[in-house]
mmCIF file with all atom_site columns, C-alpha atoms in Angstrom:
data_model
loop_
_atom_site.group_PDB
_atom_site.id
_atom_site.type_symbol
_atom_site.label_atom_id
_atom_site.label_alt_id
_atom_site.label_comp_id
_atom_site.label_asym_id
_atom_site.label_entity_id
_atom_site.label_seq_id
_atom_site.pdbx_PDB_ins_code
_atom_site.Cartn_x
_atom_site.Cartn_y
_atom_site.Cartn_z
_atom_site.occupancy
_atom_site.B_iso_or_equiv
_atom_site.pdbx_formal_charge
_atom_site.auth_seq_id
_atom_site.auth_comp_id
_atom_site.auth_asym_id
_atom_site.auth_atom_id
_atom_site.pdbx_PDB_model_num
ATOM 1   C CA . MET A 1 1   ? 8.299   3.388   1.862   1.00 57.00 ? 1   MET A CA 1
ATOM 2   C CA . SER A 1 2   ? 10.500  4.680   -0.852  1.00 48.00 ? 2   SER A CA 1
ATOM 3   C CA . GLY A 1 3   ? 10.570  8.456   -1.130  1.00 50.00 ? 3   GLY A CA 1
ATOM 4   C CA . THR A 1 4   ? 10.319  8.444   -4.907  1.00 56.00 ? 4   THR A CA 1
ATOM 5   C CA . ASN A 1 5   ? 8.149   10.819  -6.921  1.00 70.00 ? 5   ASN A CA 1
ATOM 6   C CA . LYS A 1 6   ? 7.294   8.088   -9.420  1.00 83.00 ? 6   LYS A CA 1
ATOM 7   C CA . PRO A 1 7   ? 3.653   6.990   -9.306  1.00 87.00 ? 7   PRO A CA 1
ATOM 8   C CA . LEU A 1 8   ? 3.144   3.735   -7.433  1.00 93.00 ? 8   LEU A CA 1
ATOM 9   C CA . LEU A 1 9   ? 1.815   1.295   -10.002 1.00 93.00 ? 9   LEU A CA 1
ATOM 10  C CA . LEU A 1 10  ? 0.610   -1.998  -8.565  1.00 95.00 ? 10  LEU A CA 1
ATOM 11  C CA . GLY A 1 11  ? -0.891  -4.930  -10.391 1.00 95.00 ? 11  GLY A CA 1
ATOM 12  C CA . GLU A 1 12  ? -3.601  -7.205  -9.049  1.00 95.00 ? 12  GLU A CA 1
ATOM 13  C CA . PHE A 1 13  ? -1.185  -9.950  -7.974  1.00 97.00 ? 13  PHE A CA 1
ATOM 14  C CA . GLU A 1 14  ? 1.137   -7.406  -6.360  1.00 97.00 ? 14  GLU A CA 1
ATOM 15  C CA . LEU A 1 15  ? -1.792  -6.149  -4.280  1.00 96.00 ? 15  LEU A CA 1
ATOM 16  C CA . GLU A 1 16  ? -2.781  -9.713  -3.343  1.00 96.00 ? 16  GLU A CA 1
ATOM 17  C CA . THR A 1 17  ? 0.802   -10.403 -2.325  1.00 97.00 ? 17  THR A CA 1
ATOM 18  C CA . LEU A 1 18  ? 0.926   -7.285  -0.145  1.00 97.00 ? 18  LEU A CA 1
ATOM 19  C CA . GLU A 1 19  ? -2.384  -8.292  1.439   1.00 97.00 ? 19  GLU A CA 1
ATOM 20  C CA . TYR A 1 20  ? -1.003  -11.749 2.206   1.00 97.00 ? 20  TYR A CA 1
ATOM 21  C CA . LEU A 1 21  ? 2.156   -10.287 3.745   1.00 98.00 ? 21  LEU A CA 1
ATOM 22  C CA . TRP A 1 22  ? 0.159   -7.772  5.817   1.00 97.00 ? 22  TRP A CA 1
ATOM 23  C CA . GLN A 1 23  ? -1.938  -10.621 7.195   1.00 97.00 ? 23  GLN A CA 1
ATOM 24  C CA . THR A 1 24  ? 0.893   -13.081 7.825   1.00 97.00 ? 24  THR A CA 1
ATOM 25  C CA . GLY A 1 25  ? 3.730   -10.743 8.764   1.00 96.00 ? 25  GLY A CA 1
ATOM 26  C CA . GLY A 1 26  ? 6.014   -12.147 6.070   1.00 97.00 ? 26  GLY A CA 1
ATOM 27  C CA . GLY A 1 27  ? 6.961   -15.157 4.035   1.00 97.00 ? 27  GLY A CA 1
ATOM 28  C CA . ASN A 1 28  ? 9.117   -16.638 1.337   1.00 97.00 ? 28  ASN A CA 1
ATOM 29  C CA . ALA A 1 29  ? 8.272   -17.236 -2.304  1.00 97.00 ? 29  ALA A CA 1
ATOM 30  C CA . LYS A 1 30  ? 7.368   -20.915 -1.775  1.00 97.00 ? 30  LYS A CA 1
ATOM 31  C CA . ALA A 1 31  ? 4.887   -20.119 0.999   1.00 96.00 ? 31  ALA A CA 1
ATOM 32  C CA . ILE A 1 32  ? 3.314   -17.326 -1.038  1.00 97.00 ? 32  ILE A CA 1
ATOM 33  C CA . HIS A 1 33  ? 3.210   -19.529 -4.125  1.00 97.00 ? 33  HIS A CA 1
ATOM 34  C CA . SER A 1 34  ? 1.432   -22.336 -2.273  1.00 96.00 ? 34  SER A CA 1
ATOM 35  C CA . GLU A 1 35  ? -1.070  -19.904 -0.738  1.00 95.00 ? 35  GLU A CA 1
ATOM 36  C CA . LEU A 1 36  ? -1.700  -17.537 -3.671  1.00 96.00 ? 36  LEU A CA 1
ATOM 37  C CA . GLY A 1 37  ? 0.132   -18.633 -6.785  1.00 92.00 ? 37  GLY A CA 1
ATOM 38  C CA . VAL A 1 38  ? -1.280  -22.135 -7.076  1.00 94.00 ? 38  VAL A CA 1
ATOM 39  C CA . LYS A 1 39  ? -4.874  -20.842 -6.838  1.00 93.00 ? 39  LYS A CA 1
ATOM 40  C CA . ARG A 1 40  ? -4.182  -18.352 -9.642  1.00 93.00 ? 40  ARG A CA 1
ATOM 41  C CA . GLY A 1 41  ? -2.167  -20.749 -11.773 1.00 95.00 ? 41  GLY A CA 1
ATOM 42  C CA . ASN A 1 42  ? 1.015   -18.692 -11.291 1.00 95.00 ? 42  ASN A CA 1
ATOM 43  C CA . SER A 1 43  ? 4.400   -20.364 -11.324 1.00 96.00 ? 43  SER A CA 1
ATOM 44  C CA . LEU A 1 44  ? 6.901   -20.061 -8.484  1.00 96.00 ? 44  LEU A CA 1
ATOM 45  C CA . ASN A 1 45  ? 8.992   -17.937 -10.861 1.00 97.00 ? 45  ASN A CA 1
ATOM 46  C CA . THR A 1 46  ? 6.083   -15.490 -11.258 1.00 97.00 ? 46  THR A CA 1
ATOM 47  C CA . VAL A 1 47  ? 5.778   -15.199 -7.467  1.00 97.00 ? 47  VAL A CA 1
ATOM 48  C CA . GLN A 1 48  ? 9.524   -14.620 -7.145  1.00 97.00 ? 48  GLN A CA 1
ATOM 49  C CA . SER A 1 49  ? 9.388   -11.921 -9.840  1.00 97.00 ? 49  SER A CA 1
ATOM 50  C CA . THR A 1 50  ? 6.447   -10.245 -8.118  1.00 97.00 ? 50  THR A CA 1
ATOM 51  C CA . LEU A 1 51  ? 8.271   -10.204 -4.790  1.00 98.00 ? 51  LEU A CA 1
ATOM 52  C CA . ASP A 1 52  ? 11.373  -8.785  -6.454  1.00 97.00 ? 52  ASP A CA 1
ATOM 53  C CA . ARG A 1 53  ? 9.320   -5.994  -8.097  1.00 97.00 ? 53  ARG A CA 1
ATOM 54  C CA . LEU A 1 54  ? 7.717   -5.091  -4.757  1.00 97.00 ? 54  LEU A CA 1
ATOM 55  C CA . TYR A 1 55  ? 11.174  -5.100  -3.168  1.00 98.00 ? 55  TYR A CA 1
ATOM 56  C CA . LYS A 1 56  ? 12.542  -2.786  -5.892  1.00 96.00 ? 56  LYS A CA 1
ATOM 57  C CA . LYS A 1 57  ? 9.545   -0.477  -5.424  1.00 96.00 ? 57  LYS A CA 1
ATOM 58  C CA . GLY A 1 58  ? 10.599  -0.115  -1.788  1.00 95.00 ? 58  GLY A CA 1
ATOM 59  C CA . LEU A 1 59  ? 7.505   -1.815  -0.395  1.00 97.00 ? 59  LEU A CA 1
ATOM 60  C CA . LEU A 1 60  ? 9.207   -4.970  0.884   1.00 98.00 ? 60  LEU A CA 1
ATOM 61  C CA . GLY A 1 61  ? 12.315  -5.738  2.845   1.00 98.00 ? 61  GLY A CA 1
ATOM 62  C CA . ARG A 1 62  ? 14.041  -9.078  2.493   1.00 97.00 ? 62  ARG A CA 1
ATOM 63  C CA . VAL A 1 63  ? 16.533  -11.170 4.402   1.00 97.00 ? 63  VAL A CA 1
ATOM 64  C CA . LYS A 1 64  ? 18.355  -14.182 3.006   1.00 96.00 ? 64  LYS A CA 1
ATOM 65  C CA . LYS A 1 65  ? 17.445  -17.310 4.983   1.00 93.00 ? 65  LYS A CA 1
ATOM 66  C CA . GLY A 1 66  ? 19.230  -20.339 3.622   1.00 92.00 ? 66  GLY A CA 1
ATOM 67  C CA . HIS A 1 67  ? 18.732  -20.397 -0.127  1.00 92.00 ? 67  HIS A CA 1
ATOM 68  C CA . ALA A 1 68  ? 15.642  -18.197 -0.142  1.00 94.00 ? 68  ALA A CA 1
ATOM 69  C CA . TYR A 1 69  ? 14.632  -14.679 0.759   1.00 97.00 ? 69  TYR A CA 1
ATOM 70  C CA . PHE A 1 70  ? 12.156  -13.988 3.533   1.00 97.00 ? 70  PHE A CA 1
ATOM 71  C CA . TYR A 1 71  ? 10.035  -10.925 2.675   1.00 98.00 ? 71  TYR A CA 1
ATOM 72  C CA . GLU A 1 72  ? 8.319   -8.480  5.019   1.00 97.00 ? 72  GLU A CA 1
ATOM 73  C CA . CYS A 1 73  ? 6.331   -5.335  4.279   1.00 97.00 ? 73  CYS A CA 1
ATOM 74  C CA . LEU A 1 74  ? 8.077   -2.032  4.894   1.00 97.00 ? 74  LEU A CA 1
ATOM 75  C CA . CYS A 1 75  ? 4.720   -0.271  4.657   1.00 95.00 ? 75  CYS A CA 1
ATOM 76  C CA . ASN A 1 76  ? 1.214   -0.755  5.904   1.00 95.00 ? 76  ASN A CA 1
ATOM 77  C CA . ARG A 1 77  ? -2.080  -0.459  4.063   1.00 94.00 ? 77  ARG A CA 1
ATOM 78  C CA . THR A 1 78  ? -2.429  3.211   5.084   1.00 93.00 ? 78  THR A CA 1
ATOM 79  C CA . ASP A 1 79  ? 0.998   4.012   3.605   1.00 94.00 ? 79  ASP A CA 1
ATOM 80  C CA . VAL A 1 80  ? 0.031   2.459   0.267   1.00 95.00 ? 80  VAL A CA 1
ATOM 81  C CA . LEU A 1 81  ? -3.393  4.118   0.242   1.00 92.00 ? 81  LEU A CA 1
ATOM 82  C CA . ALA A 1 82  ? -1.845  7.499   1.016   1.00 91.00 ? 82  ALA A CA 1
ATOM 83  C CA . ARG A 1 83  ? 0.687   7.134   -1.777  1.00 92.00 ? 83  ARG A CA 1
ATOM 84  C CA . LYS A 1 84  ? -1.925  5.948   -4.298  1.00 91.00 ? 84  LYS A CA 1
ATOM 85  C CA . PHE A 1 85  ? -4.270  8.754   -3.228  1.00 87.00 ? 85  PHE A CA 1
ATOM 86  C CA . ASN A 1 86  ? -1.464  11.280  -3.609  1.00 87.00 ? 86  ASN A CA 1
ATOM 87  C CA . ASP A 1 87  ? -0.652  9.923   -7.078  1.00 89.00 ? 87  ASP A CA 1
ATOM 88  C CA . LEU A 1 88  ? -4.278  10.211  -8.181  1.00 88.00 ? 88  LEU A CA 1
ATOM 89  C CA . ALA A 1 89  ? -4.765  13.631  -6.593  1.00 87.00 ? 89  ALA A CA 1
ATOM 90  C CA . THR A 1 90  ? -1.595  14.957  -8.222  1.00 86.00 ? 90  THR A CA 1
ATOM 91  C CA . GLU A 1 91  ? -2.589  13.549  -11.604 1.00 87.00 ? 91  GLU A CA 1
ATOM 92  C CA . LEU A 1 92  ? -6.148  14.904  -11.589 1.00 86.00 ? 92  LEU A CA 1
ATOM 93  C CA . SER A 1 93  ? -5.957  18.133  -9.597  1.00 84.00 ? 93  SER A CA 1
ATOM 94  C CA . GLY A 1 94  ? -3.461  20.079  -11.662 1.00 81.00 ? 94  GLY A CA 1
ATOM 95  C CA . GLY A 1 95  ? -1.962  21.200  -8.363  1.00 75.00 ? 95  GLY A CA 1
ATOM 96  C CA . GLU A 1 96  ? -5.252  22.716  -7.172  1.00 85.00 ? 96  GLU A CA 1
ATOM 97  C CA . MET A 1 97  ? -5.712  21.175  -3.730  1.00 84.00 ? 97  MET A CA 1
ATOM 98  C CA . GLN A 1 98  ? -9.155  22.666  -3.036  1.00 89.00 ? 98  GLN A CA 1
ATOM 99  C CA . SER A 1 99  ? -10.733 20.295  -5.586  1.00 88.00 ? 99  SER A CA 1
ATOM 100 C CA . VAL A 1 100 ? -8.918  17.355  -3.977  1.00 86.00 ? 100 VAL A CA 1
ATOM 101 C CA . PHE A 1 101 ? -10.298 18.253  -0.546  1.00 85.00 ? 101 PHE A CA 1
ATOM 102 C CA . GLU A 1 102 ? -13.801 18.764  -1.906  1.00 88.00 ? 102 GLU A CA 1
ATOM 103 C CA . ALA A 1 103 ? -13.706 15.438  -3.750  1.00 86.00 ? 103 ALA A CA 1
ATOM 104 C CA . PHE A 1 104 ? -12.484 13.672  -0.632  1.00 81.00 ? 104 PHE A CA 1
ATOM 105 C CA . ILE A 1 105 ? -15.259 15.162  1.500   1.00 82.00 ? 105 ILE A CA 1
ATOM 106 C CA . GLU A 1 106 ? -17.807 14.228  -1.168  1.00 85.00 ? 106 GLU A CA 1
ATOM 107 C CA . PHE A 1 107 ? -16.459 10.659  -1.248  1.00 82.00 ? 107 PHE A CA 1
ATOM 108 C CA . THR A 1 108 ? -16.444 10.414  2.549   1.00 79.00 ? 108 THR A CA 1
ATOM 109 C CA . SER A 1 109 ? -20.021 11.645  2.885   1.00 78.00 ? 109 SER A CA 1
ATOM 110 C CA . ARG A 1 110 ? -21.208 9.191   0.212   1.00 83.00 ? 110 ARG A CA 1
ATOM 111 C CA . VAL A 1 111 ? -19.745 6.284   2.131   1.00 79.00 ? 111 VAL A CA 1
ATOM 112 C CA . ASP A 1 112 ? -21.567 7.281   5.319   1.00 79.00 ? 112 ASP A CA 1
ATOM 113 C CA . ALA A 1 113 ? -22.532 10.751  6.504   1.00 72.00 ? 113 ALA A CA 1
ATOM 114 C CA . GLY A 1 114 ? -21.265 9.826   9.986   1.00 78.00 ? 114 GLY A CA 1
ATOM 115 C CA . LYS A 1 115 ? -17.800 9.314   8.501   1.00 79.00 ? 115 LYS A CA 1
ATOM 116 C CA . LEU A 1 116 ? -17.365 13.081  8.298   1.00 79.00 ? 116 LEU A CA 1
ATOM 117 C CA . ASP A 1 117 ? -17.376 13.165  12.115  1.00 85.00 ? 117 ASP A CA 1
ATOM 118 C CA . GLU A 1 118 ? -14.735 10.417  12.133  1.00 85.00 ? 118 GLU A CA 1
ATOM 119 C CA . LEU A 1 119 ? -12.706 12.396  9.595   1.00 83.00 ? 119 LEU A CA 1
ATOM 120 C CA . GLU A 1 120 ? -12.863 15.509  11.785  1.00 87.00 ? 120 GLU A CA 1
ATOM 121 C CA . ALA A 1 121 ? -11.707 13.452  14.794  1.00 90.00 ? 121 ALA A CA 1
ATOM 122 C CA . LEU A 1 122 ? -8.841  11.957  12.786  1.00 89.00 ? 122 LEU A CA 1
ATOM 123 C CA . ILE A 1 123 ? -7.751  15.411  11.658  1.00 89.00 ? 123 ILE A CA 1
ATOM 124 C CA . ALA A 1 124 ? -7.839  16.670  15.248  1.00 93.00 ? 124 ALA A CA 1
ATOM 125 C CA . THR A 1 125 ? -5.769  13.683  16.403  1.00 93.00 ? 125 THR A CA 1
ATOM 126 C CA . TYR A 1 126 ? -3.301  14.170  13.575  1.00 89.00 ? 126 TYR A CA 1
ATOM 127 C CA . ARG A 1 127 ? -2.925  17.877  14.400  1.00 93.00 ? 127 ARG A CA 1
ATOM 128 C CA . ALA A 1 128 ? -2.448  17.118  18.099  1.00 92.00 ? 128 ALA A CA 1
ATOM 129 C CA . ASN A 1 129 ? 0.237   14.535  17.285  1.00 91.00 ? 129 ASN A CA 1
ATOM 130 C CA . GLU A 1 130 ? 1.966   16.887  14.861  1.00 88.00 ? 130 GLU A CA 1
ATOM 131 C CA . SER A 1 131 ? 2.071   19.741  17.366  1.00 83.00 ? 131 SER A CA 1
ATOM 132 C CA . GLY A 1 132 ? 3.309   17.343  20.057  1.00 77.00 ? 132 GLY A CA 1
ATOM 133 C CA . GLU A 1 133 ? 6.175   16.199  17.806  1.00 71.00 ? 133 GLU A CA 1
ATOM 134 C CA . ALA A 1 134 ? 7.118   19.787  16.977  1.00 57.00 ? 134 ALA A CA 1
ATOM 135 C CA . SER A 1 135 ? 7.610   20.679  20.673  1.00 52.00 ? 135 SER A CA 1
#
């Protein structure tokens, strides 16, 4: 994903388009229009504009195939969630990370108290991978 410091702003149709591309592995504007755009009443031009915006945001790669571009995601759902979470945390925390951590733990425990154990395991895995890469 793009290494920009600009907040990642995504509209509803952009998110639907990313979801479609995550599920299918890629597609061109016509395929996306027939699957998503028609149901929403969006024109092919709207789909093309949406794909171009996602490309310019660094979320999609594209390759010219004939007269059309074929788009693929350059990020996964976790990448987008992490960036959106970072944007929100930066905006609301005033740089004070303790409140971000506390809010995240509060959120996690509200979802399911057992998720805290999963979070601890994920952190341990992440730390193990990080120390393995540093060696």
